[in-house]
mmCIF file of C-alpha atoms in Angstrom:
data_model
loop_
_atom_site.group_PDB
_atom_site.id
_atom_site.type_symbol
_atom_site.label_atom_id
_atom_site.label_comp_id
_atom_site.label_asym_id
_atom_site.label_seq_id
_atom_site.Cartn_x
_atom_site.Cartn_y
_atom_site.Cartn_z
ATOM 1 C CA UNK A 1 28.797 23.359 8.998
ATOM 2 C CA UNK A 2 30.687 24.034 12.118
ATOM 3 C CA UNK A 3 30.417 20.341 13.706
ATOM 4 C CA UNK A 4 30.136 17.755 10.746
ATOM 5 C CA UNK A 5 33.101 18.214 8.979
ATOM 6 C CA UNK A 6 35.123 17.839 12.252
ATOM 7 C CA UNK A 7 33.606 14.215 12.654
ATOM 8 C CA UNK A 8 33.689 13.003 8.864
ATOM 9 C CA UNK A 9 37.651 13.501 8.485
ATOM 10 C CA UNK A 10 37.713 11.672 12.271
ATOM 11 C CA UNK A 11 35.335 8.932 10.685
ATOM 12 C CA UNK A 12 38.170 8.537 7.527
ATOM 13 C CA UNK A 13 40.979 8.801 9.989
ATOM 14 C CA UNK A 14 39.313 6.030 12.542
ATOM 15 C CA UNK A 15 40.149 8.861 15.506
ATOM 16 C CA UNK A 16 39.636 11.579 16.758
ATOM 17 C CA UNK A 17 41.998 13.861 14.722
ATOM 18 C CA UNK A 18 41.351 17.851 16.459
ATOM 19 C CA UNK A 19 42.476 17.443 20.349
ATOM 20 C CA UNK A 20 40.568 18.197 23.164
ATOM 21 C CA UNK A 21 39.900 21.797 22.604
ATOM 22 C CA UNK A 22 38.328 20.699 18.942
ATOM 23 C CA UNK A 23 36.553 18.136 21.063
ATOM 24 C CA UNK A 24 35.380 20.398 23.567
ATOM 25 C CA UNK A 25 33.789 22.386 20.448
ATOM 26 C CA UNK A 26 32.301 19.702 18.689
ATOM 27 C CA UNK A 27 30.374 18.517 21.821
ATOM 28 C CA UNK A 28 29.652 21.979 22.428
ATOM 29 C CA UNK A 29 28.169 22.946 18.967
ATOM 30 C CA UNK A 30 26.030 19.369 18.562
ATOM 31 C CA UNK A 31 24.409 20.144 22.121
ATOM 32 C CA UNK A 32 24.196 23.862 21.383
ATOM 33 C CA UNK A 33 22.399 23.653 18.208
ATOM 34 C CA UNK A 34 20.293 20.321 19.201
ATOM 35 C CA UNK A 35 18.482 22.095 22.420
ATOM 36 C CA UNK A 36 18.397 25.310 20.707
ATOM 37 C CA UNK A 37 16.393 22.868 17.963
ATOM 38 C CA UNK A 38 13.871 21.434 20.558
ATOM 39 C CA UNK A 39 13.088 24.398 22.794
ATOM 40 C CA UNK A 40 12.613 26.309 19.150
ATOM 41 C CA UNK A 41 10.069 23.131 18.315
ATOM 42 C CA UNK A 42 8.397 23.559 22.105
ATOM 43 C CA UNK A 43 7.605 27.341 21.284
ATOM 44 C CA UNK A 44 6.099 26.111 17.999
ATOM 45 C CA UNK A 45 3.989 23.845 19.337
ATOM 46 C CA UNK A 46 2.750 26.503 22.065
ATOM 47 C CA UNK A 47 2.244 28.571 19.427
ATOM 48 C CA UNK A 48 0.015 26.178 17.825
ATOM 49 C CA UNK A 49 -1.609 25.136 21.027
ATOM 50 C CA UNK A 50 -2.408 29.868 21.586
ATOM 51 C CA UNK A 51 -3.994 30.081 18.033
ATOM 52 C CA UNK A 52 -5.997 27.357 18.043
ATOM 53 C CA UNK A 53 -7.462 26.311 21.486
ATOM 54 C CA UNK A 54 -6.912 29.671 23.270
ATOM 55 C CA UNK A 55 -7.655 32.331 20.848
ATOM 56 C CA UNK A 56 -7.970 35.515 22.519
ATOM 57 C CA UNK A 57 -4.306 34.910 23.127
ATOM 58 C CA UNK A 58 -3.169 33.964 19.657
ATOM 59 C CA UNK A 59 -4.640 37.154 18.479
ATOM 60 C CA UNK A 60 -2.085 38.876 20.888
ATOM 61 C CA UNK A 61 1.239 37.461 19.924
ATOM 62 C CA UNK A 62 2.845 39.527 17.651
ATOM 63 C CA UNK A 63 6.306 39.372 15.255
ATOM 64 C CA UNK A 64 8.263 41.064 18.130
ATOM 65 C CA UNK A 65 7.131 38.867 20.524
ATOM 66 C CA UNK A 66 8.301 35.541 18.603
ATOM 67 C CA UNK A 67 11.809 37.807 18.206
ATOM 68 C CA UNK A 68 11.520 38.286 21.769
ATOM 69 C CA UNK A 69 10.971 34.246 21.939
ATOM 70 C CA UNK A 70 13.731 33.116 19.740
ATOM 71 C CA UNK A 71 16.459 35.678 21.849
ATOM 72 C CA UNK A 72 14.812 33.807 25.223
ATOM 73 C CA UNK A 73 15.409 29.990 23.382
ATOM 74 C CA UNK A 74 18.861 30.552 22.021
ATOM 75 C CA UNK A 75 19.910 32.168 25.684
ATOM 76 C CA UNK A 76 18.248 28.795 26.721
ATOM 77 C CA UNK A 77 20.339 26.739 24.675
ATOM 78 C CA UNK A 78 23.487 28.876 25.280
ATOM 79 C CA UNK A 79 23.362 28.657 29.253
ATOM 80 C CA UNK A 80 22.816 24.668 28.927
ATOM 81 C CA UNK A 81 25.616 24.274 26.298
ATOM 82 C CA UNK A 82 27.966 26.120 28.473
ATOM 83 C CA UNK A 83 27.314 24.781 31.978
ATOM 84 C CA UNK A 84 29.762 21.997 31.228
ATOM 85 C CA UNK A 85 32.472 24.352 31.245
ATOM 86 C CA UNK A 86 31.971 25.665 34.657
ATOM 87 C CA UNK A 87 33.147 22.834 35.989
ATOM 88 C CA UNK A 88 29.794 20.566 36.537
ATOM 89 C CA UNK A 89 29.970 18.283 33.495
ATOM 90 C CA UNK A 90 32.165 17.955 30.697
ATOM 91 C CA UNK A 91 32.637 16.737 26.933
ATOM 92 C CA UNK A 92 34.268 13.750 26.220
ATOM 93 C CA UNK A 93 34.709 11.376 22.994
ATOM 94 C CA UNK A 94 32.399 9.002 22.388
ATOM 95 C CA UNK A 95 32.737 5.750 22.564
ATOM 96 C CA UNK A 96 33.723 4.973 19.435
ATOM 97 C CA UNK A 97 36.607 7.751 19.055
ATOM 98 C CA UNK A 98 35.565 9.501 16.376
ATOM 99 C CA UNK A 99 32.712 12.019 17.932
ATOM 100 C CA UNK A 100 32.584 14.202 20.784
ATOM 101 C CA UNK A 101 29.108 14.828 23.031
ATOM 102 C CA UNK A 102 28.215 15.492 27.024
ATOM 103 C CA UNK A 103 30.306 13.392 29.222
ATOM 104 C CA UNK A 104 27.207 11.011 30.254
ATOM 105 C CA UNK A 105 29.880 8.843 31.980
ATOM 106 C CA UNK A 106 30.464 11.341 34.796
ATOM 107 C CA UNK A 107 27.042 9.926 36.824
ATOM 108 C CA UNK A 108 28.987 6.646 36.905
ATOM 109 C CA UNK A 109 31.634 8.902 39.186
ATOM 110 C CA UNK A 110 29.900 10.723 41.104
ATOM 111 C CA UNK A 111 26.496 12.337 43.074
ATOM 112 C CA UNK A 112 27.030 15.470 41.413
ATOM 113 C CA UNK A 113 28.030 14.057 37.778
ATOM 114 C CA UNK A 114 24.433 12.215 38.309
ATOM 115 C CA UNK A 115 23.067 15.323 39.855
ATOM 116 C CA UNK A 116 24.340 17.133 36.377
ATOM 117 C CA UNK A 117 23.116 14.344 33.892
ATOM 118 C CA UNK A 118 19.664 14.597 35.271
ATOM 119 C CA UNK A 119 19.484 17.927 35.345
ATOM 120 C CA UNK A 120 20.182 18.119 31.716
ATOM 121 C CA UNK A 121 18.052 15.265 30.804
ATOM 122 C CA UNK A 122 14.720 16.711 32.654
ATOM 123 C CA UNK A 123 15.368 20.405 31.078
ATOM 124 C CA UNK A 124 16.695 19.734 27.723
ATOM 125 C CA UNK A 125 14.912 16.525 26.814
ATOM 126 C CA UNK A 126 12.024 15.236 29.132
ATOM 127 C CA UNK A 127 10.508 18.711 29.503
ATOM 128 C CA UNK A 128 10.011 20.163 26.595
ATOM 129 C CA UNK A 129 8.536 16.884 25.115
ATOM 130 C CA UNK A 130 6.208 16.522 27.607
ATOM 131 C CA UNK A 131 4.956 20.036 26.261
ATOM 132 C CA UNK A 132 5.024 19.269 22.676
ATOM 133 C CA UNK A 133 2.982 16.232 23.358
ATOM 134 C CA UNK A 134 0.095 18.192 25.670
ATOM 135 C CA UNK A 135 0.194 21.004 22.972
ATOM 136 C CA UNK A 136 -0.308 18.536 19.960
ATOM 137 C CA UNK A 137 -2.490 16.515 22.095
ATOM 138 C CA UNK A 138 -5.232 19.231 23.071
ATOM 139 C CA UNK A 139 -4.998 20.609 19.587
ATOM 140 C CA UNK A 140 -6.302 17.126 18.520
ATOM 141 C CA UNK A 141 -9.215 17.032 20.740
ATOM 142 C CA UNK A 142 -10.278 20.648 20.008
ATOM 143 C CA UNK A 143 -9.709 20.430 16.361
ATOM 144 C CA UNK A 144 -12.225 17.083 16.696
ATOM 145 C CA UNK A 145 -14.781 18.954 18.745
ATOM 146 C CA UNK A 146 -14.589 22.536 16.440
ATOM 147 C CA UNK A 147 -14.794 20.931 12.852
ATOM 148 C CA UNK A 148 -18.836 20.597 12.829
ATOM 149 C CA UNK A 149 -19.086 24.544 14.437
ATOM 150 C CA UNK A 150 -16.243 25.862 11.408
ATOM 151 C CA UNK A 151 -18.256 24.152 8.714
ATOM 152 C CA UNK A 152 -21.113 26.767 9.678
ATOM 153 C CA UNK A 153 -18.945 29.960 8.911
ATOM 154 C CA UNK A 154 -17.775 31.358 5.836
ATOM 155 C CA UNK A 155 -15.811 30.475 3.181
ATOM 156 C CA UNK A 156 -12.610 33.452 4.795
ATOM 157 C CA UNK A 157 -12.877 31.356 8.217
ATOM 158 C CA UNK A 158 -12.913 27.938 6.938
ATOM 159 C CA UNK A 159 -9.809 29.016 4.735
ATOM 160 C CA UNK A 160 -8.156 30.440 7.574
ATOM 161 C CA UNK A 161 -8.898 27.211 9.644
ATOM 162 C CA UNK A 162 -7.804 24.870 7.191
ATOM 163 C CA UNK A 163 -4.207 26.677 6.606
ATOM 164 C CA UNK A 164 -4.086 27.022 11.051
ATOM 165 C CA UNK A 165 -4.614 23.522 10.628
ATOM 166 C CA UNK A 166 -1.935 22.681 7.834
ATOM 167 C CA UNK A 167 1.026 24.802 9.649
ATOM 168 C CA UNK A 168 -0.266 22.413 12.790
ATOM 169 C CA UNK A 169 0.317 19.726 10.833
ATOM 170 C CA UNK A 170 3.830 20.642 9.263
ATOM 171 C CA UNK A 171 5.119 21.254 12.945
ATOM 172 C CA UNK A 172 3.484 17.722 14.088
ATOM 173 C CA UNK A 173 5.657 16.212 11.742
ATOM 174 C CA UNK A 174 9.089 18.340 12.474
ATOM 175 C CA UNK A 175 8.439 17.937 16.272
ATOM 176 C CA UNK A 176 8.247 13.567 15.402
ATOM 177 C CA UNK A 177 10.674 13.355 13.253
ATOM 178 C CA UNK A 178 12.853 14.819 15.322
ATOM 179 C CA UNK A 179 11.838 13.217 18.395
ATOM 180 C CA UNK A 180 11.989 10.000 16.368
ATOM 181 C CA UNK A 181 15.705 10.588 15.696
ATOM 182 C CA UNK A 182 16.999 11.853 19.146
ATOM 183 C CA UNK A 183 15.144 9.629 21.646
ATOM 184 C CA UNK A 184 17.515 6.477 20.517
ATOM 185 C CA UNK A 185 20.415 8.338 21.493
ATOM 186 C CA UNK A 186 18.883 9.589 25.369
ATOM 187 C CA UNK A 187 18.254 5.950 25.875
ATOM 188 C CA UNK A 188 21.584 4.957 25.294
ATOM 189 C CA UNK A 189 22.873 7.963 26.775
ATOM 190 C CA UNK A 190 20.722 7.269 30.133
ATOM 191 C CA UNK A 191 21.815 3.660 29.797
ATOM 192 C CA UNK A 192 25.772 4.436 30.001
ATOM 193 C CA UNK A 193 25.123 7.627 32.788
ATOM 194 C CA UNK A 194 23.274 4.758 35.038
ATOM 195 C CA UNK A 195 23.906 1.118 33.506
ATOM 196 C CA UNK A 196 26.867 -0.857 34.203
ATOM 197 C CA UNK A 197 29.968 0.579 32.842
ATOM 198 C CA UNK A 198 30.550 -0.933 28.957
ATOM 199 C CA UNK A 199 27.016 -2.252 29.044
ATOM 200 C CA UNK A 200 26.209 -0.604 25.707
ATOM 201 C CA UNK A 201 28.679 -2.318 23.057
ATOM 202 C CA UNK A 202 30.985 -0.042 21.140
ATOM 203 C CA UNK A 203 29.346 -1.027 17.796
ATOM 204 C CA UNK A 204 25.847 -0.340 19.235
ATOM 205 C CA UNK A 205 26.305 3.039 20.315
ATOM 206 C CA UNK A 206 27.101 4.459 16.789
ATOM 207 C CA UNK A 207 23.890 3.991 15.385
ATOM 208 C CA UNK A 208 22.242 5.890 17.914
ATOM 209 C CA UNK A 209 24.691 8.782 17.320
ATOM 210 C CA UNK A 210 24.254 8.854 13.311
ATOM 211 C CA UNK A 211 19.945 8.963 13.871
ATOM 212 C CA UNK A 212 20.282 11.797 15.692
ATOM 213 C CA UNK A 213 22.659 13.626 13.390
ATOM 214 C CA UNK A 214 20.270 12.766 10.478
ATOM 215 C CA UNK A 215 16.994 14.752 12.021
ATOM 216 C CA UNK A 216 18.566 17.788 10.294
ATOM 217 C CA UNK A 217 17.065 16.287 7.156
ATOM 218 C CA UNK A 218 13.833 15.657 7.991
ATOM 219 C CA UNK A 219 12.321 19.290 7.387
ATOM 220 C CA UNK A 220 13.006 19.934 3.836
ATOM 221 C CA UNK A 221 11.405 16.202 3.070
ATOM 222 C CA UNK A 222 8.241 17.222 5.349
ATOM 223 C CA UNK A 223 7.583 20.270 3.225
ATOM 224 C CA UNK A 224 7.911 19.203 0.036
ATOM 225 C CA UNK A 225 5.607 16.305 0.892
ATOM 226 C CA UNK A 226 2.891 18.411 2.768
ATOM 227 C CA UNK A 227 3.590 21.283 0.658
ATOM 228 C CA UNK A 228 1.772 24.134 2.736
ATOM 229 C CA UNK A 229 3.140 27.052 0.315
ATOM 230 C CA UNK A 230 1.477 26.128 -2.638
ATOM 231 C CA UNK A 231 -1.274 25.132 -0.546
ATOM 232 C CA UNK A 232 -1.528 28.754 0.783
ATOM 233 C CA UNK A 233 -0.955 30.344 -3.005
ATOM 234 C CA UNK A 234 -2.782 27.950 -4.860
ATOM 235 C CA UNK A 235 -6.298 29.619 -4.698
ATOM 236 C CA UNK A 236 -5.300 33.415 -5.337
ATOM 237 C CA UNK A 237 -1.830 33.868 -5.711
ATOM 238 C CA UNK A 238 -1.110 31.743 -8.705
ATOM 239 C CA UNK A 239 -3.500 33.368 -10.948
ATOM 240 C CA UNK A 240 -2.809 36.788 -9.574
ATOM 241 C CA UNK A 241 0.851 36.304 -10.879
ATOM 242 C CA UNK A 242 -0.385 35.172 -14.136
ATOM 243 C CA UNK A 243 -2.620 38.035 -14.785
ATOM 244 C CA UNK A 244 0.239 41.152 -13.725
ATOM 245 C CA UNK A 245 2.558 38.947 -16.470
ATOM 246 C CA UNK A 246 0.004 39.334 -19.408
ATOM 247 C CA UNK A 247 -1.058 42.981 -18.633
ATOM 248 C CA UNK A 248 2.798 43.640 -18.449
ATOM 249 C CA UNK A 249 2.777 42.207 -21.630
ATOM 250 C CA UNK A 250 0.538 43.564 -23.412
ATOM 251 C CA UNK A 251 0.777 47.308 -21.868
ATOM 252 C CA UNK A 252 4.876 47.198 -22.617
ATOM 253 C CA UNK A 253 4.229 46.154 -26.631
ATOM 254 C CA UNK A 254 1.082 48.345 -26.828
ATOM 255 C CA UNK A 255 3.461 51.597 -25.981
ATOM 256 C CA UNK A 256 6.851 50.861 -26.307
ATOM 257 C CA UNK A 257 8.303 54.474 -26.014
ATOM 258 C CA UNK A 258 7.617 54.535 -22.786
ATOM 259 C CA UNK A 259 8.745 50.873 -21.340
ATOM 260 C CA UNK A 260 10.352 52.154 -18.347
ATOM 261 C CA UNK A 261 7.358 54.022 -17.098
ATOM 262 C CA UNK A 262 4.817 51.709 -17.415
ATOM 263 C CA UNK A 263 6.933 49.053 -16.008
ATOM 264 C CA UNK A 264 7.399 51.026 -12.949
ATOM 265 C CA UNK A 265 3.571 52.343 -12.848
ATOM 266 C CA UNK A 266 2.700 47.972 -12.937
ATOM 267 C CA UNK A 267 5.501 47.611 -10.473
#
């Protein structure tokens, strides 16, 4: 909403149609929102990694804390987006003239422009994959080594290890898919901060750019195909419904003088 537009009436123009403060914003916004996406996915997967394979301090996280957790990620995202504007980096137009993003070009000028492209690569990219993959990663080998010990519970604890491990499973999924979309674009990024200058052709480096934009529509696809909600309400919920609509019903024709009170008394 407040990036896309900006580039699709660029893309039918063949330029770059909102100046540099517009461009300044765009590049802004896309970086903004796409760190603020990947440190949110690194707290998922840590959250994942608490309840399952550490326990005692699953049990302990609470809704404020993950409040708490989202205010910490967005000031994350926030104080990375905005750096550029201090004076260390910058945003420029890409390549093809019809998108803003990070000026990656700036290593090619100078220690500190290299000094800025790395730092942004190893806090905002390299890091918090490296802890989505060791979260997913020992979830995999204690889910393998705990399946034989949950079969031996009850039916409440297998139900509640199943779902644990069908949320798991839904943020898997979110975390590669959009992992799948942005690493294309860091290589080419890294490749025009510390290649030679035009070594990545014009043409190239759009595709790149338009995977990346499209991991915004990866999530609604993942859960309708795993579809964890009616997963979670299929066994009680479902028929729970069912049964408050026919005693409704029934109760409403059986005394219809007084409707409104026996609505609210089901209510």
């Amino acid at each position: 909403v407040v990036g896309k537009p900006f580039s699709i009436i660029s893309f039918f123009s063949h330029r770059w149609m909102f100046g540099w403060i517009g461009c300044r914003w765009y590049g802004w916004a896309g970086f903004f929102f796409g760190c603020g996406s990947l440190i949110t996915m690194t707290a998922v997967s840590l959250d994942r990694y608490l309840k399952i394979c550490h326990l005692s301090y699953g049990t302990w996280l609470k809704r404020h804390h993950a409040f708490i957790c989202l205010a910490i990620i967005w000031a994350y995202a926030t104080f990375w987006a905005t750096v550029p504007f201090a004076g260390v980096g910058s945003y420029a137009p890409e390549p093809f003239g019809t998108s803003c993003t990070l000026d990656w070009w700036l290593a090619q000028a100078s220690v500190a422009g290299q000094a800025f492209v790395l730092s942004i690569l190893f806090f905002c990219l390299l890091l918090p994959t490296a802890v989505i993959v060791f979260s997913y990663v020992k979830i995999i080998l204690k889910v393998k080594s705990s399946t034989k010990e949950v079969a031996h519970y009850d039916t409440r604890i297998q139900n509640s290890h199943i779902l644990e491990m069908k949320l798991t499973k839904v943020a898997m999924l979110i975390c590669a898919g959009f992992l799948i979309a942005w690493i294309p674009y860091a290589v080419v990024s890294v490749w025009s901060a510390f290649g030679r200058p035009d070594s990545v052709p014009i043409q190239f480096s759009v595709v790149p750019t338009l995977l990346a934009k499209s991991a915004a529509m990866y999530n609604p696809i993942i859960y309708q195909v795993i579809d964890c909600k009616f997963a979670c309400c299929r066994s009680g919920g479902l028929k729970a419904k069912s049964s408050l609509k026919k005693s409704r019903t029934y109760t409403i024709s059986a005394h219809r003088d007084s409707t409104a009170m026996n609505e609210t008394q089901l209510e």
